[in-house]
Amino acid sequence: GVINETLAQAKSRVQVGNPSKFCRKKQVSITVSNSFGGGDVKIGGSPHSSGSTVPVSWWSGVALEAINQNHSNIWRQWNNWQKTGEGSPTSQNPRTIYAAASDAYTANFTDWSDISFTNSLPGASGGTITVWDTSRNAPGTVRMPWNTIFNISASSNLEINRIQYTFSQWSGASTSSNASLSS
């Protein structure tokens, strides 16, 4: 029997036999989530819902990819990957992981707001408004990090089609042409 087998006989049996049947690959499960609790991720190139648990082959490379997305009317932009229990985040996207156990991975995102602005000028031309120190044509939209305080200003006097317009107030009732707002 196998108990009385010599070392040379054991090596011969392993070399002659079918190693794929002799040593099967272990399966583990990984859970992949977005930090905002919804939306989608890619696991091995395939789309999955955030929070999905999928089986993967033990210690084989699997690509995790975070997807920038609009979820619950907030633009979410990927920031980094974090493995539960792992010290520092990884700023590689897609991130290739080698799962040796059932691990959890989180794609961390920064929330952004879309700030729309316009002048109440008649006609097609809306003039300009300075948002975040950049002069922009009105009407327009600017995307900026969530809960960011920013400055906005309107021209005090504007001439369009030989008609002179004077700033009176923002819709929030501020009568100063310069205002600080939060996204």
XYZ file of C-alpha atoms in Angstrom:
183
model
C 0.000 0.000 0.000
C 0.797 3.659 0.116
C 2.073 3.448 3.717
C 5.046 1.261 2.713
C 5.813 3.346 -0.387
C 9.353 4.690 -0.708
C 10.087 8.350 -1.374
C 11.187 7.520 -4.938
C 7.911 5.650 -5.573
C 5.868 8.578 -4.204
C 7.699 11.067 -6.458
C 7.132 8.804 -9.444
C 3.393 8.522 -8.677
C 3.020 12.327 -8.447
C 5.020 12.964 -11.630
C 3.203 10.311 -13.669
C -0.251 11.128 -12.320
C -2.455 14.035 -13.359
C -1.417 17.000 -11.172
C -4.632 18.933 -11.911
C -6.653 16.142 -10.264
C -4.054 15.546 -7.580
C -4.119 19.195 -6.417
C -7.409 21.018 -6.977
C -7.590 24.806 -6.871
C -9.259 26.140 -3.762
C -12.161 28.570 -4.166
C -12.588 31.638 -1.963
C -15.202 34.392 -2.050
C -14.557 38.104 -2.230
C -17.024 40.898 -1.517
C -16.627 44.134 -3.476
C -18.478 47.320 -2.478
C -18.564 51.032 -3.195
C -18.117 53.351 -0.208
C -21.490 54.981 -0.900
C -23.358 51.674 -0.641
C -24.775 51.471 -4.157
C -23.918 51.584 -7.822
C -21.751 49.154 -9.747
C -18.225 47.715 -9.755
C -16.342 45.460 -12.148
C -14.912 42.145 -10.948
C -12.738 40.297 -13.438
C -13.960 42.681 -16.163
C -17.664 41.903 -15.579
C -20.103 44.424 -14.080
C -21.609 43.601 -10.658
C -23.757 45.479 -8.168
C -21.903 47.021 -5.237
C -21.813 44.576 -2.321
C -21.638 41.500 -4.560
C -19.888 38.394 -3.245
C -18.306 36.267 -5.970
C -16.242 33.062 -5.903
C -12.690 33.315 -7.244
C -9.872 30.815 -7.563
C -7.481 30.885 -4.651
C -4.420 33.046 -5.303
C -5.243 33.807 -8.946
C -5.158 37.398 -10.197
C -8.563 39.093 -10.319
C -9.033 42.681 -11.521
C -11.289 44.929 -9.417
C -12.362 48.115 -11.185
C -14.166 51.096 -9.684
C -16.538 52.968 -11.987
C -17.122 56.733 -11.732
C -20.893 57.092 -11.690
C -23.912 59.236 -11.010
C -25.783 57.526 -8.162
C -28.713 59.001 -6.209
C -28.259 62.296 -8.111
C -24.691 62.742 -6.832
C -21.647 62.333 -9.057
C -19.250 59.824 -7.432
C -15.603 59.930 -8.500
C -13.281 57.046 -7.526
C -10.539 57.906 -5.046
C -8.857 54.650 -3.853
C -9.269 50.952 -3.022
C -9.239 49.632 0.538
C -9.091 45.984 1.645
C -10.703 45.300 5.018
C -7.896 45.095 7.548
C -5.318 46.477 5.100
C -3.250 49.390 6.405
C -3.110 51.909 3.591
C -5.393 52.370 0.584
C -4.273 51.585 -2.957
C -4.607 54.191 -5.686
C -4.482 51.750 -8.584
C -7.614 51.267 -10.697
C -8.155 48.603 -11.846
C -6.545 46.843 -8.909
C -5.369 43.238 -9.321
C -5.864 41.170 -6.190
C -4.667 37.675 -5.261
C -7.271 36.320 -2.865
C -6.026 33.783 -0.330
C -9.082 34.065 1.903
C -12.607 35.419 1.790
C -11.781 39.133 1.761
C -13.762 42.354 1.372
C -12.694 45.263 -0.817
C -14.148 48.779 -0.887
C -13.853 51.349 -3.663
C -13.744 54.743 -1.921
C -15.327 57.677 -3.734
C -15.455 61.465 -3.469
C -18.922 62.982 -3.846
C -19.324 65.883 -6.265
C -22.122 68.401 -6.798
C -23.281 69.974 -10.025
C -23.832 73.688 -9.410
C -26.013 75.390 -12.036
C -25.995 79.154 -12.456
C -27.756 81.654 -14.666
C -28.495 85.364 -15.045
C -32.075 86.576 -15.288
C -31.306 88.480 -18.469
C -33.905 88.462 -21.254
C -33.002 86.953 -24.600
C -30.517 84.279 -25.607
C -27.363 85.786 -24.066
C -26.809 85.143 -20.367
C -23.609 87.095 -19.864
C -20.949 85.693 -17.556
C -20.670 84.674 -13.904
C -17.404 83.996 -12.105
C -17.513 80.649 -10.277
C -14.489 79.346 -8.379
C -12.325 82.177 -9.784
C -13.121 81.288 -13.395
C -15.341 83.424 -15.638
C -18.017 81.229 -17.239
C -20.794 81.806 -19.739
C -24.257 81.771 -18.200
C -26.279 79.645 -18.067
C -23.884 76.873 -17.107
C -23.000 74.092 -14.686
C -19.836 73.467 -12.662
C -18.949 70.174 -10.935
C -17.127 70.524 -7.604
C -16.471 68.407 -4.505
C -19.431 67.951 -2.173
C -19.643 70.421 0.752
C -17.064 72.766 -0.747
C -17.309 76.477 0.003
C -16.742 78.510 -3.150
C -17.028 82.108 -4.284
C -19.390 83.250 -6.985
C -19.660 86.724 -8.439
C -21.686 88.495 -11.062
C -20.734 91.538 -13.049
C -22.124 94.675 -11.410
C -22.931 96.189 -14.782
C -23.488 94.364 -18.030
C -24.324 95.676 -21.486
C -26.055 93.358 -23.940
C -27.521 94.600 -27.247
C -26.961 98.218 -26.128
C -29.034 97.669 -22.997
C -27.346 98.280 -19.647
C -28.130 95.752 -16.870
C -27.223 96.267 -13.215
C -26.857 93.480 -10.668
C -29.581 93.549 -8.004
C -29.419 90.318 -5.984
C -28.821 86.552 -6.002
C -31.852 84.248 -5.731
C -30.749 83.596 -2.131
C -31.498 87.302 -1.427
C -27.859 88.446 -1.071
C -27.527 91.929 -2.572
C -23.732 91.717 -2.893
C -22.484 90.739 -6.340
C -19.940 88.470 -4.546
C -21.205 85.555 -2.501
C -19.827 82.451 -0.763
C -21.858 79.322 -1.316
C -21.523 75.656 -0.372
C -21.970 72.796 -2.802
